[in-house]
Coordinates of C-alpha atoms (C1' of nucleotides) in Angstrom, one line a residue:
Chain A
X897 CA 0.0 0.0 0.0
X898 CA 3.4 2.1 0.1
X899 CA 2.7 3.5 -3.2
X900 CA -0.2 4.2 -5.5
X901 CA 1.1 1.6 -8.2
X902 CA 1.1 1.3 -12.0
X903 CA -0.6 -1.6 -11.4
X904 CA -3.9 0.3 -11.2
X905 CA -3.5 -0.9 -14.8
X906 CA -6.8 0.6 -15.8
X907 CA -9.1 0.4 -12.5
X908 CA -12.6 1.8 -12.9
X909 CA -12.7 4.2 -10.2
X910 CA -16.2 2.5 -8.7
X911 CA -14.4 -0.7 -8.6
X912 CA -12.1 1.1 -6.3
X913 CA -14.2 3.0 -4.8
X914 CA -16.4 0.0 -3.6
X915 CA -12.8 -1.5 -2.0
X916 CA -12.7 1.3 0.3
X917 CA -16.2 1.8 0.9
X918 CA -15.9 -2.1 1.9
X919 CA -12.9 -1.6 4.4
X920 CA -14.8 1.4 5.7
X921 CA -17.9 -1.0 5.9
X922 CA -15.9 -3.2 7.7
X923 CA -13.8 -1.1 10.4
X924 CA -15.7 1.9 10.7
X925 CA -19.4 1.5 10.8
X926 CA -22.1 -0.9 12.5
X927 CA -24.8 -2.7 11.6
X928 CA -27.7 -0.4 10.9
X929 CA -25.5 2.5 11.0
X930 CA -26.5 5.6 8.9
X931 CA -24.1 6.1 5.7
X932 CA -23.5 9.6 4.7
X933 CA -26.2 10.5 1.6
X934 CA -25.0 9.8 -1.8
X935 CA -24.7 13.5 -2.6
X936 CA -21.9 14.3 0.3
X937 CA -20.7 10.7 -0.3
X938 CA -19.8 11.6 -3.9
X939 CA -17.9 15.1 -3.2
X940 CA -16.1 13.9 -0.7
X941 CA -14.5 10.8 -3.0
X942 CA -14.3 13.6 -5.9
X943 CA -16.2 11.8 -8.2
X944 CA -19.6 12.0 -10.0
X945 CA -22.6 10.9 -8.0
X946 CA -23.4 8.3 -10.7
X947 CA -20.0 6.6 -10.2
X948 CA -20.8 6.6 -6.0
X949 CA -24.1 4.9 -7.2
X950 CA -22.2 2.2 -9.1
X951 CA -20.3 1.5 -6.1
X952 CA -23.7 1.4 -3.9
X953 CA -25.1 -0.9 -5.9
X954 CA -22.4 -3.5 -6.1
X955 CA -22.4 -2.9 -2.7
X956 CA -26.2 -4.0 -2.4
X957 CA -25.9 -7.0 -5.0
X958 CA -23.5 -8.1 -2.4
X959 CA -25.7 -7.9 0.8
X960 CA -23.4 -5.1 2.3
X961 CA -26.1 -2.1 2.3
X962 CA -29.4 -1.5 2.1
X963 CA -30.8 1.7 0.2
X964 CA -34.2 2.9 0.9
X965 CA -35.8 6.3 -1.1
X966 CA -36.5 8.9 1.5
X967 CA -34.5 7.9 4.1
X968 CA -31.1 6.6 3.7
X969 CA -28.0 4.5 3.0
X970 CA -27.4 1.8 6.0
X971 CA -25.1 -1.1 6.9
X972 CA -26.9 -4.5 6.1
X973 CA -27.0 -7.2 8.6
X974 CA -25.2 -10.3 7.9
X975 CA -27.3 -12.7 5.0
X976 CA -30.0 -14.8 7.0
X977 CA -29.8 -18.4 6.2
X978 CA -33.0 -19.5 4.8
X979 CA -33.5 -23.4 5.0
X980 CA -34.9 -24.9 1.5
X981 CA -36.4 -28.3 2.8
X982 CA -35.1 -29.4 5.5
X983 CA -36.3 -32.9 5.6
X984 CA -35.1 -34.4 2.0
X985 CA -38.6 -34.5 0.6
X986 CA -41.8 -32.9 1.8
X987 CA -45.4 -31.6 0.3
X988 CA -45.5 -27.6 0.9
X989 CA -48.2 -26.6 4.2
X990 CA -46.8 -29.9 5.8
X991 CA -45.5 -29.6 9.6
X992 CA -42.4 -27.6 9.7
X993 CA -43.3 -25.6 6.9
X994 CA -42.0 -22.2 7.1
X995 CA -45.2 -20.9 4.3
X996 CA -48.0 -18.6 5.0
X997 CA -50.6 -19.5 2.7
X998 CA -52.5 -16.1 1.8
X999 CA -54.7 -16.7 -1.2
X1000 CA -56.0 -19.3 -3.6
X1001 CA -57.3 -18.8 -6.7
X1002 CA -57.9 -20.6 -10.2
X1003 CA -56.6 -19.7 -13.5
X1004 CA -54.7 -21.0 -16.3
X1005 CA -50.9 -20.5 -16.0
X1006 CA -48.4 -19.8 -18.2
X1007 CA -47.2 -21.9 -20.7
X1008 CA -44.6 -23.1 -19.2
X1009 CA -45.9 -24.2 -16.1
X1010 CA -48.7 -25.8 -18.2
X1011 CA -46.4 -27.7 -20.0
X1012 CA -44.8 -29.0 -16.5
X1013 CA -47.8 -30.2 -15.3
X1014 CA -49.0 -31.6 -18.2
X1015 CA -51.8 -29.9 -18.1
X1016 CA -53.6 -28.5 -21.0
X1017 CA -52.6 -24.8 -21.9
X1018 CA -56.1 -24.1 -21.5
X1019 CA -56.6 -25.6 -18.3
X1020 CA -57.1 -23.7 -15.2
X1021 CA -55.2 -24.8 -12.0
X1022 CA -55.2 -23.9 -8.6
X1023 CA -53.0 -21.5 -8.0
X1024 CA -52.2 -20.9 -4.5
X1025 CA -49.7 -17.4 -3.1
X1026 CA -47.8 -17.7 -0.2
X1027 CA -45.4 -15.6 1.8
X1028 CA -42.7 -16.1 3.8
X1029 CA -41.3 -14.0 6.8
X1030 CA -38.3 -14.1 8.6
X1031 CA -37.7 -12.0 11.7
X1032 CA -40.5 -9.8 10.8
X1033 CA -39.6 -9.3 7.7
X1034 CA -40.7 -11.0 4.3
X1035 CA -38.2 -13.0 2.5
X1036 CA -39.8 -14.6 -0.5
X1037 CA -43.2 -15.3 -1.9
X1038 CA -44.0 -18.0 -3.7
X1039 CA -47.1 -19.1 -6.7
X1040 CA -48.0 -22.6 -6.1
X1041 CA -49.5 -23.9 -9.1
X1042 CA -51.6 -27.4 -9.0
X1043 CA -53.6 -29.3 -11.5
X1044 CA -57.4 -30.0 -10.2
X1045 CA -56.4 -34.1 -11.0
X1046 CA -53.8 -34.0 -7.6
X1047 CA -56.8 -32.7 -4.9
X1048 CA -59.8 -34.6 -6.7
X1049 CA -61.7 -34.3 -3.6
X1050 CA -61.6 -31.3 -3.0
X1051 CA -65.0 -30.1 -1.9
X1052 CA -66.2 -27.1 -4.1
X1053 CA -68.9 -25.9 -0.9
X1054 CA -65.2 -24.8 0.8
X1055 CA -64.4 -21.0 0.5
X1056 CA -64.0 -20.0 -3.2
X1057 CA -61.0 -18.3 -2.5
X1058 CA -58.8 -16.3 0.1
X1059 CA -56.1 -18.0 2.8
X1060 CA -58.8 -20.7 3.6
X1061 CA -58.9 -22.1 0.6
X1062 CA -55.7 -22.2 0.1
X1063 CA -55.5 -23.9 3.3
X1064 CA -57.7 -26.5 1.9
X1065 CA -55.9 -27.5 -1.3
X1066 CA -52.9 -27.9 1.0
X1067 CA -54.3 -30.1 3.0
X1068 CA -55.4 -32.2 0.1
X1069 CA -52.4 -32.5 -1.8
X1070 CA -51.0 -34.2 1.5
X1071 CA -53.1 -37.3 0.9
X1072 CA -50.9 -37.8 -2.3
X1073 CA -47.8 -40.1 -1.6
X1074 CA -44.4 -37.8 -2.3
X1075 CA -42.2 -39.6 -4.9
X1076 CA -39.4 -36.6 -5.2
X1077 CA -39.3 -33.6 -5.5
X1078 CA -36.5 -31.6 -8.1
X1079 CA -35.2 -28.4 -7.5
X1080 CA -33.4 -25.2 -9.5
X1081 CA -32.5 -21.9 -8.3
X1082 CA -31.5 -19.1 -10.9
X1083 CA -30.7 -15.3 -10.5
X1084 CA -33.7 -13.3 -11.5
X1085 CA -35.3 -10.0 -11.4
X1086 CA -38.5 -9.1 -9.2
X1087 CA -41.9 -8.0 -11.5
X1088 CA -44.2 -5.5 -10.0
X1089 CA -46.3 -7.4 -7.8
X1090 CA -43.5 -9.5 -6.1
X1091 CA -41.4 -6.4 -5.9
X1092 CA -44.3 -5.1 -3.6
X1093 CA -44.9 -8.3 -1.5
X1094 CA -41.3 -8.3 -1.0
X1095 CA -40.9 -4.5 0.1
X1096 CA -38.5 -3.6 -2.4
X1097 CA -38.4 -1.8 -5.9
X1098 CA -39.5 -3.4 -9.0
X1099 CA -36.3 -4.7 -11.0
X1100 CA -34.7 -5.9 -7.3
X1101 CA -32.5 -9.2 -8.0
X1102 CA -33.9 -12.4 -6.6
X1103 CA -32.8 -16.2 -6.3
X1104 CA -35.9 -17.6 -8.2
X1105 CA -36.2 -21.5 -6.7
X1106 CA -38.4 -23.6 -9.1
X1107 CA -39.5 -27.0 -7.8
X1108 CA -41.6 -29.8 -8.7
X1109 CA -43.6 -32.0 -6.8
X1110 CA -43.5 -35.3 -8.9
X1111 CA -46.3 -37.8 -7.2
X1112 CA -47.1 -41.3 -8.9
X1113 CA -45.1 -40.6 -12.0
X1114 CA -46.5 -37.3 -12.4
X1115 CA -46.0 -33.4 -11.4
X1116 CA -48.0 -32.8 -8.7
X1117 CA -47.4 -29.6 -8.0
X1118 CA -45.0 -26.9 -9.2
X1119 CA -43.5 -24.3 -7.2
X1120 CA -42.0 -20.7 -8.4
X1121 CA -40.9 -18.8 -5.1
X1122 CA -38.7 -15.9 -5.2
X1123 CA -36.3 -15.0 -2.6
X1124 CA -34.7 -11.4 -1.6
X1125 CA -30.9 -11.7 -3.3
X1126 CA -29.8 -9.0 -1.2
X1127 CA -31.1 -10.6 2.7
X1128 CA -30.8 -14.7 1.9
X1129 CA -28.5 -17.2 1.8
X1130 CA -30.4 -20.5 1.1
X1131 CA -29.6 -23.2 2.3
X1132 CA -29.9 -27.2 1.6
X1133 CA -29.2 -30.4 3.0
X1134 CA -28.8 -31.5 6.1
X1135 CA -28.7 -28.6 9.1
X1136 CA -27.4 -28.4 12.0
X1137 CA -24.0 -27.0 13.1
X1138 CA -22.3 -23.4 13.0
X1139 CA -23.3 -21.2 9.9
X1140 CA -21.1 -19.9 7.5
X1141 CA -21.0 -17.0 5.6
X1142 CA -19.5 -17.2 2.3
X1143 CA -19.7 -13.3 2.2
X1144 CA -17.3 -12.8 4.8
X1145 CA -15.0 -16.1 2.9
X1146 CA -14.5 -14.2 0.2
X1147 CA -13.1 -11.2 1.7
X1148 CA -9.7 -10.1 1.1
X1149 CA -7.5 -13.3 -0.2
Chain B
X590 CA -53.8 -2.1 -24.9
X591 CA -56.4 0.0 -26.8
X592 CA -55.1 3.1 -24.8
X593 CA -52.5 4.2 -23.1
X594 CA -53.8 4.1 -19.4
X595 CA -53.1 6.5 -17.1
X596 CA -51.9 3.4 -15.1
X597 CA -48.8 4.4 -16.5
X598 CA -48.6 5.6 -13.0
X599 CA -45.1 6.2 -13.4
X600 CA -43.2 3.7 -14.7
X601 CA -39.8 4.3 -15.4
X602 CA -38.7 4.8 -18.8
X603 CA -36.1 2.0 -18.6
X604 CA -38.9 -0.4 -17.0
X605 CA -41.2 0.0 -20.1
X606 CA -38.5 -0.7 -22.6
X607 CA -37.3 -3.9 -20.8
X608 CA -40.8 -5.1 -21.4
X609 CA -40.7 -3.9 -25.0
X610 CA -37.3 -5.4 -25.3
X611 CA -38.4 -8.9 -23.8
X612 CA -41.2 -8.8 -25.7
X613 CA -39.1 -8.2 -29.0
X614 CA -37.0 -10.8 -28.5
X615 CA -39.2 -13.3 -28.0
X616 CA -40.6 -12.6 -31.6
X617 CA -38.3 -10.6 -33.4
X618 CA -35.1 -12.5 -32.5
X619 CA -33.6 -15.8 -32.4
X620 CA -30.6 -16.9 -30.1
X621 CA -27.2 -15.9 -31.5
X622 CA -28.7 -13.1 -33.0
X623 CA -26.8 -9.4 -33.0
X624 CA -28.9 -6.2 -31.7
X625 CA -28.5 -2.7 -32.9
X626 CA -26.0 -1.0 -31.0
X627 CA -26.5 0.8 -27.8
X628 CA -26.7 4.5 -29.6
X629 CA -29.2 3.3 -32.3
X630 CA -30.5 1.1 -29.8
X631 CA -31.2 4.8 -28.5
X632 CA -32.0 7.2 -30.4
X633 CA -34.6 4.8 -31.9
X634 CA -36.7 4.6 -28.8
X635 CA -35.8 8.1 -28.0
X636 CA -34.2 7.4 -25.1
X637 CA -30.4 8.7 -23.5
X638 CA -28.0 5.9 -24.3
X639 CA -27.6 5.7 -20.5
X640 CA -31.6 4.4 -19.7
X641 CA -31.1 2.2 -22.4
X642 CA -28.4 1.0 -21.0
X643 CA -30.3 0.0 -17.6
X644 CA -32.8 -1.6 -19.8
X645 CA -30.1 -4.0 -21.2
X646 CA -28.2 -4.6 -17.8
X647 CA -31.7 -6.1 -16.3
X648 CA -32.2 -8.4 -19.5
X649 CA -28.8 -9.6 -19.3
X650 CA -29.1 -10.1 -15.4
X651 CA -31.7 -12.4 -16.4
X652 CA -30.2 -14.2 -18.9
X653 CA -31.7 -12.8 -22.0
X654 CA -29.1 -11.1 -23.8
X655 CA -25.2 -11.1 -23.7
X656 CA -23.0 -8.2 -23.9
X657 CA -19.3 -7.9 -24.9
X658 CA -17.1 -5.2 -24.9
X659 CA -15.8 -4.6 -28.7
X660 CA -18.5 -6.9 -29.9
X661 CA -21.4 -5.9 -29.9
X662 CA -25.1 -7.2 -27.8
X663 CA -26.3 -10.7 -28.5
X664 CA -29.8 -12.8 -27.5
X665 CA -28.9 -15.4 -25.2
X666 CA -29.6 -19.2 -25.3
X667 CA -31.5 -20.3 -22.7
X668 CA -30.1 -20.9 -19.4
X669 CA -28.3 -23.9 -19.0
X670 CA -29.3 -26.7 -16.0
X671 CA -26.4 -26.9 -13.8
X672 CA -26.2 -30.6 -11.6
X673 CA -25.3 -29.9 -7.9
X674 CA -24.7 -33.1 -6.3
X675 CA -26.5 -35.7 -8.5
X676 CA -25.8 -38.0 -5.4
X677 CA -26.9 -36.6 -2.5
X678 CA -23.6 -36.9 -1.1
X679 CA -20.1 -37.2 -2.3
X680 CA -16.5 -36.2 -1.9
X681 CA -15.1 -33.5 -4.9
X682 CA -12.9 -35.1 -6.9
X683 CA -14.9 -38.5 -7.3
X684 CA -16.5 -40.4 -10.1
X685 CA -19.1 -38.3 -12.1
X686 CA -17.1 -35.4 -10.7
X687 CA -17.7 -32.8 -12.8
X688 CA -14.9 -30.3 -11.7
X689 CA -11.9 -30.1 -13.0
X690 CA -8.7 -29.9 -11.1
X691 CA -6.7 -27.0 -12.2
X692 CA -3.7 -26.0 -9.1
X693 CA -3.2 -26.8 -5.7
X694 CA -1.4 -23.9 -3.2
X695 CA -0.5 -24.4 0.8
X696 CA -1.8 -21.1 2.2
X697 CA -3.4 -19.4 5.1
X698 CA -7.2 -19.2 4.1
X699 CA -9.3 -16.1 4.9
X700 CA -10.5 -15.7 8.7
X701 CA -13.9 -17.3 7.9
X702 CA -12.4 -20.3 6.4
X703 CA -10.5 -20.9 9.7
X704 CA -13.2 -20.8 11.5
X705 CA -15.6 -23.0 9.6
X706 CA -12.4 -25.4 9.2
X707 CA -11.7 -25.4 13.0
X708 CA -8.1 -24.8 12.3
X709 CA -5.8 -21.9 13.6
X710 CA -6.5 -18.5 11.9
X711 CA -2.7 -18.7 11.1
X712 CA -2.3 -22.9 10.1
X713 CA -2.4 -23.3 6.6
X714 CA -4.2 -25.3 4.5
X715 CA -4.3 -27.1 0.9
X716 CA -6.3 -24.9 -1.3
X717 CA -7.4 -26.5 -4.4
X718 CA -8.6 -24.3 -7.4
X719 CA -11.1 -26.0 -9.8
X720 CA -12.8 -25.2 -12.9
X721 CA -16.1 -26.6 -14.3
X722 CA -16.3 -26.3 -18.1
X723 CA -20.0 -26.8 -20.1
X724 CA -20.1 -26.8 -23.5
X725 CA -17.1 -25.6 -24.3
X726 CA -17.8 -22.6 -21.7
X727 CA -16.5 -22.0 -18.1
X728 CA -19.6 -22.3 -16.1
X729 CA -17.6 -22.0 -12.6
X730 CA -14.3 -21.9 -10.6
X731 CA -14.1 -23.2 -7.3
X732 CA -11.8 -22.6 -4.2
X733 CA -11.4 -26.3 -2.3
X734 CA -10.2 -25.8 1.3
X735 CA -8.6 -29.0 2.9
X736 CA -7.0 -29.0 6.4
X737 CA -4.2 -30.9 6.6
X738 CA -5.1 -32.8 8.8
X739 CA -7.9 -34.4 6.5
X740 CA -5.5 -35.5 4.2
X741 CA -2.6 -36.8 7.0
X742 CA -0.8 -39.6 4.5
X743 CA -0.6 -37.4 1.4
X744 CA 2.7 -37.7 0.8
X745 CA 5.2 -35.0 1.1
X746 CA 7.2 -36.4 -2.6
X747 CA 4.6 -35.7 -4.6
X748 CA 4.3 -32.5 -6.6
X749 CA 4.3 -29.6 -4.3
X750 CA 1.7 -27.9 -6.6
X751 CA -0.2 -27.8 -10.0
X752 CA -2.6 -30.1 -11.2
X753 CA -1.0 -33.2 -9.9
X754 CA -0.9 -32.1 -6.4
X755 CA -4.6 -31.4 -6.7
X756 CA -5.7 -34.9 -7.7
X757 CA -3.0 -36.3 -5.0
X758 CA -5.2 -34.1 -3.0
X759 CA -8.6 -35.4 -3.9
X760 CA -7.5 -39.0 -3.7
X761 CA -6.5 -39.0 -0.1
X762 CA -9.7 -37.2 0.1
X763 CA -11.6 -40.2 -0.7
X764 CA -10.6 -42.4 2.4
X765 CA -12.4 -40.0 4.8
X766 CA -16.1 -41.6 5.4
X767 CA -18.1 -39.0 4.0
X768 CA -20.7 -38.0 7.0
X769 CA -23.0 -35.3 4.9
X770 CA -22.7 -32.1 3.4
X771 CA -24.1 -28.5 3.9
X772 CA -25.1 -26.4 1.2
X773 CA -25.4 -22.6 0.4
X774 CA -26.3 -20.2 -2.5
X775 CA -26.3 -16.6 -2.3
X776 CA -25.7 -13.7 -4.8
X777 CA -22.2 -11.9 -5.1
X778 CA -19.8 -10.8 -7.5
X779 CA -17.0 -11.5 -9.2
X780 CA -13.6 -10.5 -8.4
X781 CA -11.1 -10.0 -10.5
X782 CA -9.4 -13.3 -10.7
X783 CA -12.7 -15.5 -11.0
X784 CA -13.8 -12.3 -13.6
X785 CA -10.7 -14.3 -16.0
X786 CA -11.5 -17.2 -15.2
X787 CA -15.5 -16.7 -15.8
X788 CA -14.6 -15.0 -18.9
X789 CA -16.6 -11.9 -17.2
X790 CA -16.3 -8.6 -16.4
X791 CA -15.2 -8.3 -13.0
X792 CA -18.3 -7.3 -11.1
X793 CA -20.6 -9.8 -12.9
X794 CA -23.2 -11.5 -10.9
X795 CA -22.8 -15.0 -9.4
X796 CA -24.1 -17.6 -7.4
X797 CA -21.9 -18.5 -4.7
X798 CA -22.6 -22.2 -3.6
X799 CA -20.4 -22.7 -0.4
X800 CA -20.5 -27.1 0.4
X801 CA -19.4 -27.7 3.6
X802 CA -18.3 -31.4 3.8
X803 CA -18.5 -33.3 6.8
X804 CA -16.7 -36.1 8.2
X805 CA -15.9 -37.7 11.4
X806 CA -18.3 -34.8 13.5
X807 CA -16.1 -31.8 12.0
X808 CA -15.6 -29.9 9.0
X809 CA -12.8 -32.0 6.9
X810 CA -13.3 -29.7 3.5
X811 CA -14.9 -26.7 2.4
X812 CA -16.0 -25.4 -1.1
X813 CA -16.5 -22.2 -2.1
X814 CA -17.9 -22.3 -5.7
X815 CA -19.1 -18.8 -8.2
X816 CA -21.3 -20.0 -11.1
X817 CA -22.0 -17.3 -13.8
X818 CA -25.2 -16.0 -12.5
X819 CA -26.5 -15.2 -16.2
X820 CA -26.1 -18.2 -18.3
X821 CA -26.1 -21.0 -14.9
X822 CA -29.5 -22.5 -13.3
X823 CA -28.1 -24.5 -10.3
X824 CA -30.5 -27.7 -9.9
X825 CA -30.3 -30.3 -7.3
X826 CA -32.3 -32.9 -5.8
X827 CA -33.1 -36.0 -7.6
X828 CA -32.5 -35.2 -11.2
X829 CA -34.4 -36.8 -14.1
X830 CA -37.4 -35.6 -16.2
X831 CA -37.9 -33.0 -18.8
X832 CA -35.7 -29.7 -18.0
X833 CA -38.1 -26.5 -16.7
X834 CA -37.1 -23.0 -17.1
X835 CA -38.2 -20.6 -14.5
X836 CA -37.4 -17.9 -16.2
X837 CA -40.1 -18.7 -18.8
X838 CA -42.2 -20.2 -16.5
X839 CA -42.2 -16.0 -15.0
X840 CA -43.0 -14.3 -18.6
X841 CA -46.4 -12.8 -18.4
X842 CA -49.0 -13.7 -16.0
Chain C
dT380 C1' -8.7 1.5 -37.6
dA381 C1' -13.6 1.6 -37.1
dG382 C1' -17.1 0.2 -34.2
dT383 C1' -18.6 -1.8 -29.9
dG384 C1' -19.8 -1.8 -25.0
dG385 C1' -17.8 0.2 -20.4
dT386 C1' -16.9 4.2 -17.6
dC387 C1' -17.6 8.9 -16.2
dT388 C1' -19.4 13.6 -15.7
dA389 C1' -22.4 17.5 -14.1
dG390 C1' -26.2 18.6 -14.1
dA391 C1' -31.8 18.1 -13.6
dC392 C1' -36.2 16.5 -11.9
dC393 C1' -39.1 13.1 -9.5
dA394 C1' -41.1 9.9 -5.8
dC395 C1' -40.9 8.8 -1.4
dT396 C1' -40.1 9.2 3.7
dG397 C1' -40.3 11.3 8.1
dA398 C1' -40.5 15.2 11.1
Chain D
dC798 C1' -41.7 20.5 4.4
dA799 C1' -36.6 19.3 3.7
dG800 C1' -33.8 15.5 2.6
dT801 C1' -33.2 11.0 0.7
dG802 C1' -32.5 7.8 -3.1
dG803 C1' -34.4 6.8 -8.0
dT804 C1' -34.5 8.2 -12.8
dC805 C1' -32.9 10.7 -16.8
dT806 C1' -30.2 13.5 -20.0
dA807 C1' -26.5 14.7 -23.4
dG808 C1' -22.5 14.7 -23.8
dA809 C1' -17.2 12.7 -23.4
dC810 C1' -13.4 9.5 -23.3
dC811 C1' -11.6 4.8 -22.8
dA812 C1' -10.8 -0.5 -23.5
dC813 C1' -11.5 -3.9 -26.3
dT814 C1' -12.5 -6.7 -30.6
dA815 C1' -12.2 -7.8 -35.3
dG816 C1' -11.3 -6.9 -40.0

DNA sequence: TAGTGGTCTAGACCACTGA
DNA sequence: CAGTGGTCTAGACCACTAG
């Protein structure tokens, strides 16, 4: 650190500035702590305020801060862990399930999930939204889609829609004997509507978790739940033990 | 669509042309395919070069398109279905392994490391780099941390580093009873050195999956892996079955 | 060397929060 | 209401790629 090097071959200055930023982060300010505003932040590194923002964000992506409009910059909190099945295999709104079912409805999904199912496009399925909270906070929220052949006795005189209901297709689909379940998780992008369930701005980066129920040879069920990038760490396989935070692993070298 | 609502309550500029974007390159372009450049890109939808520019940052987050310095912007194939653990549980290095072994360094591992590892915050440790290669593409380089003490017969003649000190590494690996294995995945970004190796931009998004591999009651390895977060969907559980793609699954409602 | 995406600037206005 | 982060502009220069 003796000198200022050459080797800032060619450096972006955000890339640089987020390096210091981080150290600051690190020896200088405490969880929750109040960041100067972006404004004073930027004059006092010299550079534009769009280049402070590139550092920000980075800094967000990575679980470091958390920016809200009207009110500030502050210091994250470490990443929660957030388990994904615990037990190996197990049908959603089972014992131990972390879900808050909060609405039920029926409609035909998108082709995609259609195809999954094996379901016609056409064909409307039950379509169940659930929540999940952490510490107060939400987390992730989740559209459960499932074809009207895995709950055939479902009783049409229960409530036509709302958490009841969905309460009730749950409770069916347990009756089903659980072959295996898959799993994929992939970086995505909240819409709208998720953006608002999940208390952040449209366009926020999630961990998108796709899995499918497969019962008697068939999909059961198919889950789409999206997860906050910037609070979660999910987590899989067998618990238990200290947690690790791969954030703070890959600091420094 | 008849007319423009008022709903447009106020959605950003850059929000509406992702959508027109998507929507264009679901019918207007197939994969492979070059786009206009950012200025014409631009000036066609009457937009500064800079909002266009956060148009194209959120498609490529989400896998859509693929940007390249000197190059130009090009539609992106569908995300690719990355196998964590087809097993449920298995040492690195092992049959079906689909890593493969690029170095092995003795080094002091960061603080976090230690700690998970149980070994002294100054005690070095082998660190094994890996690379996983798909189609011909780098899908993900991984940092292997091995006490020593896992590994107590591995002789001190063989190479003291490079690729055959890594598999020397990995064999000796094997005679440990495998107890289970933790898993995480989180968001982050690249750093310069897995940047190279990702053939990204440092900065890029990734999916850090960090395997904790248990034997004997304690921690005898730990993995920290980055996948590139835009062309990677990690899946595990029991494989099998057609492939599903979340992120089509998500278009429209 | 021409053309691409990546970085950076110095402004402006807006939407939202909290006192 | 004042102050915050979010969006947007119209430029400029740079690093990289390929012909």
């Amino acid at each position: 650190m003796g000198t200022t090097q050459l080797e800032s071959v060619q450096e972006p200055k955000y890339w640089h500035l987020k390096t210091v930023l981080s150290e600051a982060l690190d020896s200088e300010f405490s969880v929750g702590e109040i960041l100067p505003n972006e404004r004073d932040l930027a004059a006092r590194f010299g550079v534009a305020r769009a280049t402070l923002r590139q550092a920000l964000e980075q800094l967000e992506l990575e679980g470091r801060l958390q920016r809200r409009r009207g009110v500030g910059t502050t210091v994250a909190p470490p990443r929660e862990g957030v388990s994904l099945g615990t037990g190996p295999q197990a049908w959603p709104g089972g014992p131990e399930d972390a879900w808050q079912p909060a609405d039920c409805t029926a409609a035909v999904p998108p082709a995609g999930v259609a195809d999954a199912l094996e379901t016609g496009r056409d064909e409307t399925v039950h379509i169940v939204r659930r929540s999940r909270v952490s510490h107060g906070r939400p987390v992730a929220a989740e559209l459960l889609y499932i074809p009207r052949s895995s709950v055939p006795e479902l009783s049409g005189i229960d409530a036509p829609s709302g958490a009841a209901r969905a309460r009730a297709v749950l409770r069916e689909l347990q009756r089903l004997e659980l072959e295996r379940q898959e799993n994929a998780v992939e970086l995505g992008s909240a819409g709208a509507e998720e953006a608002k369930e999940l208390d952040r701005l449209p366009g926020a980066p999630v961990l998108v978790v796709t899995t499918r129920f497969i019962a008697l040879g068939r999909t059961a069920a198919l889950s789409v739940a999206t997860y906050r990038a910037d609070t979660c760490r999910l987590t899989f396989g067998d618990p238990g033990g200290v947690e690790i935070h791969a954030g703070i692993q890959r600091q420094a070298s």
